Short mmCIF file of C-alpha atoms in Angstrom, two decimals:
data_model
loop_
_atom_site.label_atom_id
_atom_site.label_comp_id
_atom_site.label_asym_id
_atom_site.label_seq_id
_atom_site.Cartn_x
_atom_site.Cartn_y
_atom_site.Cartn_z
CA UNK A 1 22.04 -2.58 -4.01
CA UNK A 2 19.79 -1.15 -6.70
CA UNK A 3 20.82 0.37 -9.99
CA UNK A 4 19.00 2.79 -12.28
CA UNK A 5 16.66 1.03 -14.68
CA UNK A 6 17.93 0.87 -18.28
CA UNK A 7 15.55 1.75 -21.13
CA UNK A 8 15.49 -1.92 -22.23
CA UNK A 9 16.92 -5.03 -20.62
CA UNK A 10 17.12 -8.79 -21.07
CA UNK A 11 14.96 -10.19 -18.25
CA UNK A 12 16.60 -13.65 -18.37
CA UNK A 13 20.02 -12.09 -17.87
CA UNK A 14 18.61 -9.89 -15.11
CA UNK A 15 17.34 -13.05 -13.32
CA UNK A 16 20.72 -14.76 -13.79
CA UNK A 17 22.53 -11.87 -12.11
CA UNK A 18 19.77 -11.18 -9.53
CA UNK A 19 19.51 -7.61 -10.74
CA UNK A 20 17.60 -5.07 -8.66
CA UNK A 21 16.46 -1.63 -9.79
CA UNK A 22 14.91 1.33 -8.03
CA UNK A 23 14.11 4.81 -9.15
CA UNK A 24 11.53 7.35 -10.18
CA UNK A 25 9.71 8.05 -13.44
CA UNK A 26 7.49 10.95 -14.41
CA UNK A 27 4.02 10.66 -15.87
CA UNK A 28 5.55 11.40 -19.30
CA UNK A 29 7.17 7.93 -19.12
CA UNK A 30 3.72 6.33 -19.06
CA UNK A 31 1.71 7.45 -22.15
CA UNK A 32 -1.25 5.09 -21.57
CA UNK A 33 -1.56 6.14 -17.94
CA UNK A 34 -1.31 9.83 -18.91
CA UNK A 35 -4.43 9.37 -21.07
CA UNK A 36 -6.39 7.83 -18.19
CA UNK A 37 -5.67 10.46 -15.52
CA UNK A 38 -5.78 14.25 -15.13
CA UNK A 39 -2.16 14.46 -13.95
CA UNK A 40 0.23 13.39 -11.22
CA UNK A 41 1.26 14.97 -7.92
CA UNK A 42 4.79 13.67 -8.35
CA UNK A 43 6.84 10.90 -9.94
CA UNK A 44 6.23 7.18 -9.72
CA UNK A 45 8.60 5.48 -7.31
CA UNK A 46 9.42 1.90 -8.18
CA UNK A 47 11.64 -0.94 -7.13
CA UNK A 48 11.94 -4.26 -8.93
CA UNK A 49 14.19 -7.24 -8.50
CA UNK A 50 14.76 -10.25 -10.72
CA UNK A 51 15.44 -13.63 -9.15
CA UNK A 52 14.56 -17.32 -8.96
CA UNK A 53 11.86 -18.13 -6.44
CA UNK A 54 11.76 -21.20 -4.15
CA UNK A 55 10.48 -23.39 -7.00
CA UNK A 56 13.27 -22.21 -9.34
CA UNK A 57 10.87 -20.04 -11.38
CA UNK A 58 12.19 -16.77 -12.83
CA UNK A 59 10.28 -13.89 -11.25
CA UNK A 60 10.20 -10.12 -11.19
CA UNK A 61 8.96 -8.73 -7.87
CA UNK A 62 8.70 -5.24 -6.56
CA UNK A 63 6.44 -2.30 -5.84
CA UNK A 64 5.31 0.94 -7.48
CA UNK A 65 3.70 3.95 -5.83
CA UNK A 66 2.45 7.23 -7.27
CA UNK A 67 -0.09 9.92 -6.41
CA UNK A 68 -2.31 10.47 -9.44
CA UNK A 69 -4.81 13.24 -10.10
CA UNK A 70 -8.17 12.12 -11.39
CA UNK A 71 -11.56 13.66 -12.12
CA UNK A 72 -14.35 12.77 -9.71
CA UNK A 73 -17.28 11.29 -11.63
CA UNK A 74 -19.77 12.79 -9.15
CA UNK A 75 -18.74 16.44 -9.02
CA UNK A 76 -16.14 16.60 -11.86
CA UNK A 77 -13.63 18.04 -9.42
CA UNK A 78 -9.99 17.01 -9.29
CA UNK A 79 -8.78 14.79 -6.47
CA UNK A 80 -5.69 12.74 -5.55
CA UNK A 81 -5.59 8.98 -5.85
CA UNK A 82 -2.63 7.43 -4.01
CA UNK A 83 -1.57 4.20 -5.71
CA UNK A 84 0.66 1.59 -4.10
CA UNK A 85 0.75 -1.64 -6.11
CA UNK A 86 2.85 -4.77 -5.97
CA UNK A 87 4.71 -6.10 -8.99
CA UNK A 88 4.63 -9.91 -9.00
CA UNK A 89 5.40 -11.47 -12.39
CA UNK A 90 6.35 -15.02 -13.25
CA UNK A 91 8.56 -14.96 -16.35
CA UNK A 92 7.47 -17.75 -18.71
CA UNK A 93 9.35 -18.83 -21.84
CA UNK A 94 7.41 -18.64 -25.08
CA UNK A 95 7.91 -21.87 -27.00
CA UNK A 96 7.33 -21.15 -30.69
CA UNK A 97 3.88 -19.71 -31.31
CA UNK A 98 2.27 -17.68 -28.48
CA UNK A 99 -0.53 -20.27 -28.15
CA UNK A 100 2.08 -22.89 -27.25
CA UNK A 101 2.91 -21.27 -23.95
CA UNK A 102 4.35 -23.80 -21.50
CA UNK A 103 1.25 -24.62 -19.45
CA UNK A 104 3.34 -26.55 -16.94
CA UNK A 105 5.32 -23.38 -16.27
CA UNK A 106 2.15 -21.32 -15.80
CA UNK A 107 0.57 -23.93 -13.52
CA UNK A 108 3.76 -24.07 -11.46
CA UNK A 109 3.69 -20.36 -10.65
CA UNK A 110 3.13 -19.26 -7.07
CA UNK A 111 -0.45 -18.05 -6.47
CA UNK A 112 0.41 -14.37 -6.31
CA UNK A 113 2.35 -14.32 -9.61
CA UNK A 114 0.90 -13.22 -12.95
CA UNK A 115 2.38 -15.12 -15.90
CA UNK A 116 4.40 -12.95 -18.27
CA UNK A 117 5.24 -14.74 -21.55
CA UNK A 118 8.62 -13.71 -22.96
CA UNK A 119 10.85 -14.83 -25.80
CA UNK A 120 14.45 -15.92 -25.29
CA UNK A 121 16.25 -12.94 -26.79
CA UNK A 122 13.63 -10.29 -26.32
CA UNK A 123 14.77 -7.13 -24.55
CA UNK A 124 11.87 -5.54 -22.71
CA UNK A 125 10.96 -2.09 -21.40
CA UNK A 126 10.39 -2.73 -17.72
CA UNK A 127 8.67 0.67 -17.30
CA UNK A 128 5.83 -0.84 -19.40
CA UNK A 129 5.32 -3.38 -16.61
CA UNK A 130 5.33 -0.59 -14.04
CA UNK A 131 2.76 1.32 -16.11
CA UNK A 132 0.58 -1.81 -16.35
CA UNK A 133 0.51 -2.14 -12.56
CA UNK A 134 -0.40 1.53 -12.15
CA UNK A 135 -3.23 1.19 -14.67
CA UNK A 136 -4.57 -1.92 -12.97
CA UNK A 137 -4.61 -0.11 -9.60
CA UNK A 138 -6.79 2.77 -10.82
CA UNK A 139 -10.36 2.86 -9.54
CA UNK A 140 -12.95 1.86 -12.17
CA UNK A 141 -15.14 4.82 -11.22
CA UNK A 142 -12.99 7.57 -9.69
CA UNK A 143 -14.83 9.48 -6.97
CA UNK A 144 -13.92 11.52 -3.92
CA UNK A 145 -13.98 9.55 -0.68
CA UNK A 146 -17.36 9.60 1.07
CA UNK A 147 -18.01 12.97 2.68
CA UNK A 148 -15.42 14.84 0.60
CA UNK A 149 -17.34 15.33 -2.66
CA UNK A 150 -18.71 18.76 -3.59
CA UNK A 151 -21.73 17.30 -5.39
CA UNK A 152 -25.02 16.97 -3.56
CA UNK A 153 -25.49 13.35 -2.71
CA UNK A 154 -28.92 11.82 -3.36
CA UNK A 155 -30.89 10.98 -0.24
CA UNK A 156 -30.22 7.58 1.17
CA UNK A 157 -32.51 4.76 0.04
CA UNK A 158 -34.00 4.49 3.54
CA UNK A 159 -34.97 8.20 3.49
CA UNK A 160 -36.57 7.82 0.06
CA UNK A 161 -38.48 4.74 1.21
CA UNK A 162 -39.87 6.61 4.24
CA UNK A 163 -41.26 9.34 1.97
CA UNK A 164 -43.09 6.90 -0.34
CA UNK A 165 -46.37 5.22 0.53
CA UNK A 166 -46.03 1.53 1.26
CA UNK A 167 -48.61 0.51 -1.34
CA UNK A 168 -47.96 1.93 -4.82
CA UNK A 169 -51.75 2.04 -5.37
CA UNK A 170 -52.47 3.87 -2.09
CA UNK A 171 -52.48 7.25 -3.86
CA UNK A 172 -55.00 5.95 -6.40
CA UNK A 173 -57.23 4.58 -3.63
CA UNK A 174 -57.11 7.94 -1.84
CA UNK A 175 -58.21 9.72 -5.04
CA UNK A 176 -61.08 7.29 -5.56
CA UNK A 177 -62.25 7.79 -1.97
CA UNK A 178 -62.39 11.58 -2.45
CA UNK A 179 -64.33 11.50 -5.72
CA UNK A 180 -68.02 10.79 -5.65
CA UNK A 181 -68.96 7.48 -7.24
CA UNK A 182 -71.39 7.03 -10.18
CA UNK A 183 -74.32 6.44 -7.80
CA UNK A 184 -73.87 10.03 -6.49
CA UNK A 185 -74.83 11.36 -9.94
CA UNK A 186 -78.12 9.41 -10.00
CA UNK A 187 -79.63 11.29 -7.06
#
């Protein structure tokens, strides 16, 4: 059974009680994401559960999906980018200074988990984690799918190669062949 996500929560307590959350959040809940996109076609849908994995490591696992509106870098038109990203975080205790992160804990994480260093009594905003996953799932260069862009696409490299002479000096040789040489002026 999932509950609505509180504004802030203690992740260690959530792991202890095997808490699970599911819900929706609008683009207004994600200020960094709002700066990176044109808009959204609806809310983000998320689910996240806190538990101990098979190795006894505290983890937060789940999923987030959202349809974002971005600007195509080819034609500058708006298009939809469906995002569906996993949430897979290994909760790691900070021991004193941040550079003293328990390396044994990090090395012991399952391969699909990203380490998330946390203090002992540090309530967190889980929607920040959701926002991070959405940001990481954005395309680096947003463009319409092939064949859907309004911009004229440059000819394919093979077409351009067929139009060019094979030898870059062939045009120069052709010009020299057409012009009379210096011996033509002597006669």
